[in-house]
Tab-separated table of C-alpha atoms in Angstrom:
chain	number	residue	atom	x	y	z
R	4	UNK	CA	-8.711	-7.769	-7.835
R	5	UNK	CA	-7.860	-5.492	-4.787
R	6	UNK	CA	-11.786	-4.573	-4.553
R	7	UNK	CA	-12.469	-8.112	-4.104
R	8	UNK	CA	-9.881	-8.545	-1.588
R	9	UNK	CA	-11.140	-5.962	0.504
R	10	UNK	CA	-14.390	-7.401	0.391
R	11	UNK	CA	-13.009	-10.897	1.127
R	12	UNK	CA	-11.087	-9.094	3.982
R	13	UNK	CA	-14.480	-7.601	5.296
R	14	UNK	CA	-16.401	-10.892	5.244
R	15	UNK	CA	-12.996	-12.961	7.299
R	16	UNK	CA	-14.012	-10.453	10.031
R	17	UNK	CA	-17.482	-11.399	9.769
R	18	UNK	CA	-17.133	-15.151	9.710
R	19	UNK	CA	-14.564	-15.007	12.690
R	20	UNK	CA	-16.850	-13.319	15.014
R	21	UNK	CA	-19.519	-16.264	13.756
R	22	UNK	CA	-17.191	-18.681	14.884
R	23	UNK	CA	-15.468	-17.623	18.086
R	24	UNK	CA	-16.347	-19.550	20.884
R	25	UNK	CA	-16.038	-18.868	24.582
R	26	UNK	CA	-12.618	-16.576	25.025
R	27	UNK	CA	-11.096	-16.046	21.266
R	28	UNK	CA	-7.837	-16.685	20.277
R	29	UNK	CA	-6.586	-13.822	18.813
R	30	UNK	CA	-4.971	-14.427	15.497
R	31	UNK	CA	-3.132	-11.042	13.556
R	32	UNK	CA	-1.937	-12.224	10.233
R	33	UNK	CA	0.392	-9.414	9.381
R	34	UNK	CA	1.342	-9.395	5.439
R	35	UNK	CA	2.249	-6.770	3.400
R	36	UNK	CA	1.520	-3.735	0.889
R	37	UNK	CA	-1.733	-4.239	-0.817
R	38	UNK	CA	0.395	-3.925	-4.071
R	39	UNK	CA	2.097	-7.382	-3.116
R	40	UNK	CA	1.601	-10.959	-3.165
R	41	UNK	CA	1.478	-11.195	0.525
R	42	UNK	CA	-1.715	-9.564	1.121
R	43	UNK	CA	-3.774	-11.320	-1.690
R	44	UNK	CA	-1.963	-14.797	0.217
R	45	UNK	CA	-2.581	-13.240	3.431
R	46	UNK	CA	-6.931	-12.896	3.179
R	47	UNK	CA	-6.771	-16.750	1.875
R	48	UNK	CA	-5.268	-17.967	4.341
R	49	UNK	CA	-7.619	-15.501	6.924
R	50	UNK	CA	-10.100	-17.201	4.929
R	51	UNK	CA	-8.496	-20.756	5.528
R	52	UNK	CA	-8.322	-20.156	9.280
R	53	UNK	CA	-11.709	-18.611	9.846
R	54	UNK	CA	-13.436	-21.658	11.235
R	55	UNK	CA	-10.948	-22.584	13.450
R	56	UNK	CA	-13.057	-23.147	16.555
R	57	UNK	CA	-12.658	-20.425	19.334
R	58	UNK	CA	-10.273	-18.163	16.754
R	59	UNK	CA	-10.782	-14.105	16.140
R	60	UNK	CA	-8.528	-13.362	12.795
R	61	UNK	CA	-7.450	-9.870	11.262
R	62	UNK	CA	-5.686	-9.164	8.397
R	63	UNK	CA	-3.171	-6.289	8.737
R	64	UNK	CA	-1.277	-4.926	5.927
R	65	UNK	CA	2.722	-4.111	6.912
R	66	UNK	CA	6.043	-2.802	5.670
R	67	UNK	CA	6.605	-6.118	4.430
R	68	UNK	CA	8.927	-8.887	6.097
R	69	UNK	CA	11.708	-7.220	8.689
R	70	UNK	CA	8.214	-5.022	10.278
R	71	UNK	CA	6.721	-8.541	10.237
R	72	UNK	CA	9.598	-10.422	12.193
R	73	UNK	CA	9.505	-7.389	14.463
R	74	UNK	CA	6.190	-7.463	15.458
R	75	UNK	CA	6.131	-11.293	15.817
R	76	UNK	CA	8.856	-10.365	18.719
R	77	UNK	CA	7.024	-8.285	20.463
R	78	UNK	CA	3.577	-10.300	20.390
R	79	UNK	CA	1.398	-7.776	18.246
R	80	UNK	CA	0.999	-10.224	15.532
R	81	UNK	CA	0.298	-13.741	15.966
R	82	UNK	CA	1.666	-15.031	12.175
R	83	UNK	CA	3.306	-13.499	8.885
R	84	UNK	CA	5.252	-13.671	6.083
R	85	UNK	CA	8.968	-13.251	5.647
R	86	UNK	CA	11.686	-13.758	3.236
R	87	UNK	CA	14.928	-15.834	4.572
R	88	UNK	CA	17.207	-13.539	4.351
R	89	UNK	CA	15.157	-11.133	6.508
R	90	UNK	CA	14.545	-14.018	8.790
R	91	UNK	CA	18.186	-14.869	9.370
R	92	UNK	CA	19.071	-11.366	9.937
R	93	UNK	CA	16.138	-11.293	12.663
R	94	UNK	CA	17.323	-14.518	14.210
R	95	UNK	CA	20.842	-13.161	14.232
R	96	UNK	CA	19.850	-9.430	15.558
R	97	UNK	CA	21.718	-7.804	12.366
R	98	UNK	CA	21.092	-4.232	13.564
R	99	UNK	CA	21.575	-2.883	9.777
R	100	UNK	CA	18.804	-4.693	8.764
R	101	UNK	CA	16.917	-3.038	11.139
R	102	UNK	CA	16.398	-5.892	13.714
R	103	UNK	CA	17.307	-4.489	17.712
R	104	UNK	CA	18.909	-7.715	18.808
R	105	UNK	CA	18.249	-11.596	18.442
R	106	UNK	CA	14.523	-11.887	17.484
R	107	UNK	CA	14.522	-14.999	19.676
R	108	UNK	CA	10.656	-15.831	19.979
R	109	UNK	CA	10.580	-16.114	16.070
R	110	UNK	CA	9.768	-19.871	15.358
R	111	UNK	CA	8.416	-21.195	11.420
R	112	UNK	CA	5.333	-22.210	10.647
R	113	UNK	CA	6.641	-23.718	6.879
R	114	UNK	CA	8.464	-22.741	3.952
R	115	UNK	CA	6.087	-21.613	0.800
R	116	UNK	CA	7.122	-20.147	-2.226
R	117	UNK	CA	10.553	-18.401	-3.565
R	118	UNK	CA	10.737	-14.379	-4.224
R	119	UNK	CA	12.006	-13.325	-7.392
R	120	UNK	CA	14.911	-10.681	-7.779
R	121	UNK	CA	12.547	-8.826	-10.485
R	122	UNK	CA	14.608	-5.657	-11.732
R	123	UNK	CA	12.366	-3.954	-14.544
R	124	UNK	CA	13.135	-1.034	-16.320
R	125	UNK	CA	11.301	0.682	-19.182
R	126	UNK	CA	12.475	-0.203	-22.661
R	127	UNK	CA	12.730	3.772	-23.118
R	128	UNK	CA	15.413	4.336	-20.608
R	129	UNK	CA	18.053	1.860	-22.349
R	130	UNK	CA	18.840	0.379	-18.996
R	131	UNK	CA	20.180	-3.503	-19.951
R	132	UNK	CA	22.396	-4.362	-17.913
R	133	UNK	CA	22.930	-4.410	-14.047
R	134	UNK	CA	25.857	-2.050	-14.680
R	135	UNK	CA	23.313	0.501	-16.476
R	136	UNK	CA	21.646	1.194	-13.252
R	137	UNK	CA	24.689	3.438	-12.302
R	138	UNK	CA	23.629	6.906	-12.325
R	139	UNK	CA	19.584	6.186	-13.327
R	140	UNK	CA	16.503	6.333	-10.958
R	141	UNK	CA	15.434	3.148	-8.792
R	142	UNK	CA	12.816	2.194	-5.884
R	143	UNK	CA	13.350	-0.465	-4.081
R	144	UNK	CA	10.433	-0.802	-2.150
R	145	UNK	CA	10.006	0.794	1.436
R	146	UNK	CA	13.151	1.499	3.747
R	147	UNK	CA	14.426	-2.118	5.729
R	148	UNK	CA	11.705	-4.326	3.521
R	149	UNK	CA	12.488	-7.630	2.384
R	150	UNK	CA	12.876	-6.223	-1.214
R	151	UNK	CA	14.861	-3.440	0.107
R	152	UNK	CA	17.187	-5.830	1.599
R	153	UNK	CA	17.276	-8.238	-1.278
R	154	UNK	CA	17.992	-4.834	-3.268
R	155	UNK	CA	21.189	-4.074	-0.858
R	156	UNK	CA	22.198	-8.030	-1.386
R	157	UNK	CA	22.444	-7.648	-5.199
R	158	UNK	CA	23.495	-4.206	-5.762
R	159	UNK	CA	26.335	-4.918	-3.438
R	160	UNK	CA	27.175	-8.051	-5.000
R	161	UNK	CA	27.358	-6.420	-8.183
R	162	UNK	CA	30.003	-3.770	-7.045
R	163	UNK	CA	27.822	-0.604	-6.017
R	164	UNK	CA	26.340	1.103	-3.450
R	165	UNK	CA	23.009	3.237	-3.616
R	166	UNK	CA	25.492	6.330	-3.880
R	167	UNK	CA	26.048	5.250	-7.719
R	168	UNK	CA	22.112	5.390	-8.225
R	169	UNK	CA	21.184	8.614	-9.490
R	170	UNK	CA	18.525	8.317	-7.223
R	171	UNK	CA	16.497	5.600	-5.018
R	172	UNK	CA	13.229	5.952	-3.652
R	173	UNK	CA	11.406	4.084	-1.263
R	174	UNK	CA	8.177	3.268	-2.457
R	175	UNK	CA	5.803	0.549	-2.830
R	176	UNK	CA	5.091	-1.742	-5.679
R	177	UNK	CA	1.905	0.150	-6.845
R	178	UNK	CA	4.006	3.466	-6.765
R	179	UNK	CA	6.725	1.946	-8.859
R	180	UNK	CA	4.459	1.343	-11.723
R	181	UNK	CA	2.476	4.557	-11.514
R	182	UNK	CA	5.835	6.566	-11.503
R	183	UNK	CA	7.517	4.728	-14.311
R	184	UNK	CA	4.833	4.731	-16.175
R	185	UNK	CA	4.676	8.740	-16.144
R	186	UNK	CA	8.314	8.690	-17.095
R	187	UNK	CA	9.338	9.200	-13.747
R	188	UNK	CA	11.798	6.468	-12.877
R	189	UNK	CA	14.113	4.349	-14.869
R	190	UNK	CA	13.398	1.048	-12.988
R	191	UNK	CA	12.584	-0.545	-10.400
R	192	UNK	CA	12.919	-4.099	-7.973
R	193	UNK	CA	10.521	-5.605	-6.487
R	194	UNK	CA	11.404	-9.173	-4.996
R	195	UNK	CA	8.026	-10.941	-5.621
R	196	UNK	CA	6.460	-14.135	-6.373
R	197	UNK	CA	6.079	-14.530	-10.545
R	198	UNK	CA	3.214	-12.379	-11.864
R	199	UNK	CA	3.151	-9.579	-9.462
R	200	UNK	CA	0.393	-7.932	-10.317
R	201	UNK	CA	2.679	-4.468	-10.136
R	202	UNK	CA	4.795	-5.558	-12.801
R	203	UNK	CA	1.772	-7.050	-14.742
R	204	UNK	CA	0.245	-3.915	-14.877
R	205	UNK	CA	3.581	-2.554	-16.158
R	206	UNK	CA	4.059	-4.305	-19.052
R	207	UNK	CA	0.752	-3.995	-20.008
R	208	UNK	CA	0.910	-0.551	-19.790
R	209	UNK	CA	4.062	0.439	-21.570
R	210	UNK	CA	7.519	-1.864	-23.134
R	211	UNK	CA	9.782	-3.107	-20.542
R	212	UNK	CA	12.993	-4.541	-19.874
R	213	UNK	CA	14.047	-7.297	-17.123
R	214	UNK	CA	17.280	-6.873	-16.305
R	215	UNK	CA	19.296	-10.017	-16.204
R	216	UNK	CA	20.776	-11.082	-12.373
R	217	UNK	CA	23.812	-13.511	-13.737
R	218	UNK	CA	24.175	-16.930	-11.765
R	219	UNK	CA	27.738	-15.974	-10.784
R	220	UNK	CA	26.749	-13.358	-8.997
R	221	UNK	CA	23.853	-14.990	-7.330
R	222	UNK	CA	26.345	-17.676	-6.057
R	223	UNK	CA	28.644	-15.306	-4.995
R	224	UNK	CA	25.912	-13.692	-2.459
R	225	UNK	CA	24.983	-17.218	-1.173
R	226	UNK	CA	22.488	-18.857	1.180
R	227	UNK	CA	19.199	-18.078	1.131
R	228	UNK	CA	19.653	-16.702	-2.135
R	229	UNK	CA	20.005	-19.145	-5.272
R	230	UNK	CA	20.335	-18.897	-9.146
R	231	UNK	CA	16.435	-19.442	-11.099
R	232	UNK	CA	15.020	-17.912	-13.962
R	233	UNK	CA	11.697	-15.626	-14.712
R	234	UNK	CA	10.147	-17.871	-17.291
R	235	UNK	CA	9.026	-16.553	-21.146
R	236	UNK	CA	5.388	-15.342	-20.882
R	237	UNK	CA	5.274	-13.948	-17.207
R	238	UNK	CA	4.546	-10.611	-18.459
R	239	UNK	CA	3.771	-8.720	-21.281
R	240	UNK	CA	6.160	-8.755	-24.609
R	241	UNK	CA	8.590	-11.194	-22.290
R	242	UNK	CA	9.340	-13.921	-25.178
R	243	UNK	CA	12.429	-15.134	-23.348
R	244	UNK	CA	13.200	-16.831	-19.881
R	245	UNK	CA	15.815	-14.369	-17.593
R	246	UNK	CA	18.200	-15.867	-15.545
R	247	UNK	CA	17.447	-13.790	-11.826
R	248	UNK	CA	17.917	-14.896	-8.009
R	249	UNK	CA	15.101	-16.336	-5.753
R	250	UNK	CA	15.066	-16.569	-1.945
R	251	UNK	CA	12.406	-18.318	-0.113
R	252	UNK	CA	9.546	-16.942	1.964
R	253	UNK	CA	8.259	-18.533	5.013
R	254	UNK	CA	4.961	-18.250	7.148
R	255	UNK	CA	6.212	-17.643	10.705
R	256	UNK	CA	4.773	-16.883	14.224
R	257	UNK	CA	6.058	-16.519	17.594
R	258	UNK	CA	7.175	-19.299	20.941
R	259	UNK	CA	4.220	-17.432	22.474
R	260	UNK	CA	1.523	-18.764	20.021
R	261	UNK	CA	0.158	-21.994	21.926
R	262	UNK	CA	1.518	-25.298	20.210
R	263	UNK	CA	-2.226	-26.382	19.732
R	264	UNK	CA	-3.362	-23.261	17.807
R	265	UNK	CA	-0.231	-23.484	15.331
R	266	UNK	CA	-0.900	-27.227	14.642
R	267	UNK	CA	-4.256	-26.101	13.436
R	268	UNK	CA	-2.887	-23.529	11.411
R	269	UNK	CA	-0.431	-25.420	9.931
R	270	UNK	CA	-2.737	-28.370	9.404
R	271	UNK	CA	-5.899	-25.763	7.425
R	272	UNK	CA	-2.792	-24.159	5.759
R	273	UNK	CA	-2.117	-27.026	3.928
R	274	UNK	CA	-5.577	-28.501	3.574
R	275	UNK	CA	-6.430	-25.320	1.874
R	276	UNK	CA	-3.516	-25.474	-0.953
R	277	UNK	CA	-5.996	-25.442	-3.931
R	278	UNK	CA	-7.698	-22.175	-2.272
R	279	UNK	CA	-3.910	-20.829	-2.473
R	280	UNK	CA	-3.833	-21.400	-5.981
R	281	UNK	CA	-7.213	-19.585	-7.064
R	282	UNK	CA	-5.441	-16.499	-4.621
R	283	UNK	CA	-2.756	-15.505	-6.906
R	284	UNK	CA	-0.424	-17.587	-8.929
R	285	UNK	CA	2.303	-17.936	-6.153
R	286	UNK	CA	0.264	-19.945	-4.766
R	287	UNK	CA	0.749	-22.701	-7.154
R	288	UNK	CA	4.135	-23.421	-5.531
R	289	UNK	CA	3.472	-23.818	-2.140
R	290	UNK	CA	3.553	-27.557	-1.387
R	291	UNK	CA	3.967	-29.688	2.012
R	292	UNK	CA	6.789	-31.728	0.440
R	293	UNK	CA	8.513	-28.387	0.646
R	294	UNK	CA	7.589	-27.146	3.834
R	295	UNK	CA	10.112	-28.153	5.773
R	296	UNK	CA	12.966	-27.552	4.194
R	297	UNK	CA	15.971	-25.895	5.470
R	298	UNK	CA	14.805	-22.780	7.486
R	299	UNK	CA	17.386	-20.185	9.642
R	300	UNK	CA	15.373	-20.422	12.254
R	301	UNK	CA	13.493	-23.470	14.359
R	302	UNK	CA	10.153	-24.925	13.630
R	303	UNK	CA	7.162	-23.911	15.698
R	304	UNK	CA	6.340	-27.294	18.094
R	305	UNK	CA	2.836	-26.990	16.366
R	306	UNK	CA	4.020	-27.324	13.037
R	307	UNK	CA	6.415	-29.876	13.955
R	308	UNK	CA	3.837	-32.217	15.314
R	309	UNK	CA	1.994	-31.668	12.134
R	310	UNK	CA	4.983	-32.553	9.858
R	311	UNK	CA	5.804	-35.783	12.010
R	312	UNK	CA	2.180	-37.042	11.498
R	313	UNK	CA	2.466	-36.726	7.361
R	314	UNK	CA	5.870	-38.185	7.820
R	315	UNK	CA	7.801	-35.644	6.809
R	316	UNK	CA	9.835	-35.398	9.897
R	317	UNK	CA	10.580	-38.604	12.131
């Protein structure tokens, strides 16, 4: 899979130089580790937006959402991915999240699919329960991610701090699987669309456990978070559903991004939903009727003027 992403990735820099015309628009899609869903999403939609006419596109892998929102600030990246609660701590400057005051240029492109809260540990280490991950070994993807975050949201919620953790390290997806697989860690969570192809290769490669998140305490963390379930059959040996939380990613760019550019880009994005779907499973749920749904921060004027031609917004 990754081999044919890079190649994908090689021949979006090929077909954008085809298609540029006069003085480029330069598009950075910034998305994540390669490990992720938002990379695999991220060359698609590259892909998607190659023949826009006049457009130069690069795919850059990231740190994941709050490096995303960051970057989208400061004009070195043109669009990304994000999850909503790192988007409402950029929009509100929440310094502990790693954001240096109000990330004010931020503006949505669209709502797509929800992250799940996956917490998997190996069937060997006896780990259960939420309250079993006192004293064990857990990565939580890198430091001020969207899944490290998400991590802080429901470790928090469920009455500890990383100090109870016998230890957490900050690593990616792919390094998560490789470690617990060499009996190196106990667990790990990775907030993901379903099938991450980390956790596939997990429980294909040795038993696992996901560790129930409880609706109560999803509801007692609140907005953007909500209560959902992994369904039976997402990976290996899984025969039942497990009840988990799910917060909402979005495609965002920046106030600076020129409304006619982001109309396209919204318009191809959408257009190209069945391309999105042959890109990795998440894709399946990423639908316009959706799109628009309630977002912390405001709508591109691009994507707005898209929206109020389908009639989704009067």
């Amino acid at each position: 899979m990754r081999k044919r992403l890079l190649a994908a990735l090689a021949s979006v820099a090929v077909l954008c130089s085809a298609t540029a015309r006069g003085e480029p628009s330069s598009i950075t899609l910034l998305t994540g580790n390669t490990s992720g869903i938002y990379f695999p999403l991220g060359v698609s939609i590259a892909m998607i937006y190659a023949d826009i006419p006049g457009a130069k596109i690069q795919v850059q892998t990231t740190d994941g959402s709050v490096e995303n929102l960051s970057r989208l600030q400061q004009g070195t990246g043109q669009v990304g991915f994000a999850l909503g609660d790192a988007l409402k701590d950029a929009w509100a400057g929440n310094a502990t999240a790693g954001f240096d005051g109000k990330q004010d240029r931020l503006r949505v492109i669209g709502a797509l699919y929800p992250n799940y809260i996956q917490i998997v540990a190996t069937k060997e280490s006896g780990i259960r329960t939420l309250g079993d991950l006192k004293g064990r070994s857990l990565s939580v993807g890198e430091r001020r991610s969207g899944t490290e975050l998400n991590a802080r949201a429901i470790l928090g919620a469920a009455g500890f701090r990383y100090e109870n953790l016998g230890e957490i390290r900050y690593i990616s997806f792919a390094e998560s699987t490789t470690m617990m697989i060499e009996k190196k860690l106990d667990a790990t969570l990775q907030s993901a669309g379903l099938g991450v192809t980390s956790i596939k290769e997990l429980s294909e490669a040795t038993d696992i456990v996901i560790v129930p998140v409880p609706p109560p305490l999803v509801k007692k963390i609140g907005a953007p978070f909500k209560p959902d379930r992994i369904p039976a059959r997402t990976y290996v040996s899984q025969d039942k559903s497990v009840p988990t939380a799910s917060v909402m990613n979005y495609l965002v760019t920046s106030s600076a991004v020129p409304d006619d550019l982001v109309y396209e880009m919204t318009k191809r994005l959408f257009d190209g939903l069945d391309e999105l779907a042959i890109a990795h499973r998440a894709g399946h749920e990423i639908r316009l009727a959706s799109a628009v749904g309630k977002s912390p921060v405001p709508l591109h004027p691009g994507a707005l003027r898209y929206y109020r031609e389908k009639g989704l917004i009067k």
